XYZ file of C-alpha atoms in Angstrom:
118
model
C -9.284 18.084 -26.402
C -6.810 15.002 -27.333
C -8.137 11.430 -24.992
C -5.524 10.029 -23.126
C -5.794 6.427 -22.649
C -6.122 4.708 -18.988
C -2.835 2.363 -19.772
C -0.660 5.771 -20.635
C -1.934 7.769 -17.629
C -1.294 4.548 -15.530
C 2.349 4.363 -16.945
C 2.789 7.995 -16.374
C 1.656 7.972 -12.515
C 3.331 4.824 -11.860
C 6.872 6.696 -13.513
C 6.551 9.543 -11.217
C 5.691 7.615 -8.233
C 8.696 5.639 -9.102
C 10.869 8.448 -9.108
C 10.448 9.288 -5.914
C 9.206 6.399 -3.616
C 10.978 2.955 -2.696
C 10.637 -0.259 -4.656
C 7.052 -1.631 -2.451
C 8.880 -4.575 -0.890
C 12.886 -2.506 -0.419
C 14.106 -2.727 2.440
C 15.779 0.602 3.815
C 19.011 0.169 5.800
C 20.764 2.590 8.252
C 23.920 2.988 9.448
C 22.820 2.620 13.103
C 20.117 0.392 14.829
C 17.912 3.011 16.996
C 14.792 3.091 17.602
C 14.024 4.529 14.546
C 14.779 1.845 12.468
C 13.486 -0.747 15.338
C 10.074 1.048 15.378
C 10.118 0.617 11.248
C 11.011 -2.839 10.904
C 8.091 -3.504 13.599
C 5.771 -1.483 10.980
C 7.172 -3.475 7.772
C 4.068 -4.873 5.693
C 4.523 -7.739 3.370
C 1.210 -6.400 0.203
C 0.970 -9.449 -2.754
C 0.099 -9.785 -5.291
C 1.027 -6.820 -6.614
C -0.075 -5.807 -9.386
C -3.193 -7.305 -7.769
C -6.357 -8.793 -10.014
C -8.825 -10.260 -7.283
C -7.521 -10.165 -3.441
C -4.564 -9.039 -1.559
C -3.170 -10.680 1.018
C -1.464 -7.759 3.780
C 0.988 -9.189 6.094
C 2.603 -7.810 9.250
C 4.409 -8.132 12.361
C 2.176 -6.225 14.480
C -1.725 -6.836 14.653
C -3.246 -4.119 11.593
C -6.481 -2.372 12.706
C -7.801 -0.857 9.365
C -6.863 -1.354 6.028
C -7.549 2.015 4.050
C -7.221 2.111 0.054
C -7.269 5.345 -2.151
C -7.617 6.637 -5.402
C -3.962 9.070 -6.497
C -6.001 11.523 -5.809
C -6.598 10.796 -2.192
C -10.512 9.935 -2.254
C -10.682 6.680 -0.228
C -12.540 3.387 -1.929
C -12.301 1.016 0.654
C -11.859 0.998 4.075
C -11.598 -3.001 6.200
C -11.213 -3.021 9.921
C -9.393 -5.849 10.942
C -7.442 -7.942 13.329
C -4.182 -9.920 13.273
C -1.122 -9.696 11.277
C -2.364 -11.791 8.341
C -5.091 -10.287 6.401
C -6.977 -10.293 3.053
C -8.477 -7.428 0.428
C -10.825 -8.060 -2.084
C -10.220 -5.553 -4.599
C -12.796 -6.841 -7.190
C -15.153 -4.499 -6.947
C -12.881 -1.416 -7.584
C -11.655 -0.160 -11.175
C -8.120 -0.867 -12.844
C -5.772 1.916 -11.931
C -2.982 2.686 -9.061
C -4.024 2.959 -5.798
C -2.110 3.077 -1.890
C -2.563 1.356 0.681
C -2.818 2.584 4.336
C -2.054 0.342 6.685
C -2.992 1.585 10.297
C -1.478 -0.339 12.999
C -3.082 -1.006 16.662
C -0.638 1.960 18.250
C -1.799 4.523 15.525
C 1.247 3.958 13.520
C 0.569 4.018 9.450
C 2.475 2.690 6.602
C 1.655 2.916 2.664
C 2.263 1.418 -0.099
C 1.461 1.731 -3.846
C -0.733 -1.041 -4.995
C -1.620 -1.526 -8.965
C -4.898 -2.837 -9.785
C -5.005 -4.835 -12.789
C-alpha cells in the first residue's frame, strides 16, 4: 500500500472543506435583518492565529462556556471551560493537522470553525 504524506492529506481535507464551508472569518449577509441574522451576528467568533503554532486567542460577543476542539474525524482533543468573551487555547500539546473548533455559548448556542494546526 502507497504512504501518503501528512502535508498532501492536509491539502486534500483542507480543499474539500473549502469547497463547501465559508472563508473562517466571512461574513454572511442577508437580504433582511431578522432575528436570524441578529441571533448570528450575536454568535460571531473572532479564532487567530490561524493557521495556529502555539495558542489561540477565541473572541466573542457573548460570554463562551466551553471551548471544544476535534480531530476531522470527530474524536475530541481538547475540551476548556471558560468564561468571558476573550479567551485563549494552547494548542501545543496536540499534533499538526486540521482541526474545528466548537464554540459553545452560555445559552447553548454553538458555532465552528476550521482551525489548522501548524
Amino acid at each position: 500500500m502507497k504512504k501518503i504524506s501528512t502535508t498532501k492529506l492536509l491539502l486534500v481535507a483542507i480543499g474539500c472543506m473549502m469547497l463547501h464551508w465559508p472563508p473562517a472569518n466571512a461574513t454572511i449577509r442577508t437580504a433582511y435583518q431578522g432575528i436570524d441574522s441578529i441571533m448570528r451576528s450575536r454568535r460571531a467568533v473572532l479564532v487567530y492565529p490561524n493557521p495556529v503554532i502555539g495558542s489561540l486567542t477565541v473572541q466573542s460577543r457573548q460570554p463562551i462556556q466551553q471551548l471544544v476542539l476535534y480531530t476531522m474525524d470527530g474524536k475530541a482533543v481538547k475540551r476548556v471551560m471558560t468564561n468571558g468573551k476573550n479567551n485563549q487555547l494552547s494548542v501545543q500539546d496536540i499534533q499538526r493537522g486540521a482541526y474545528m473548533l466548537n464554540t459553545i455559548f452560555e445559552d447553548g448556542t454553538k458555532t465552528s470553525k476550521l482551525i489548522i494546526k501548524q
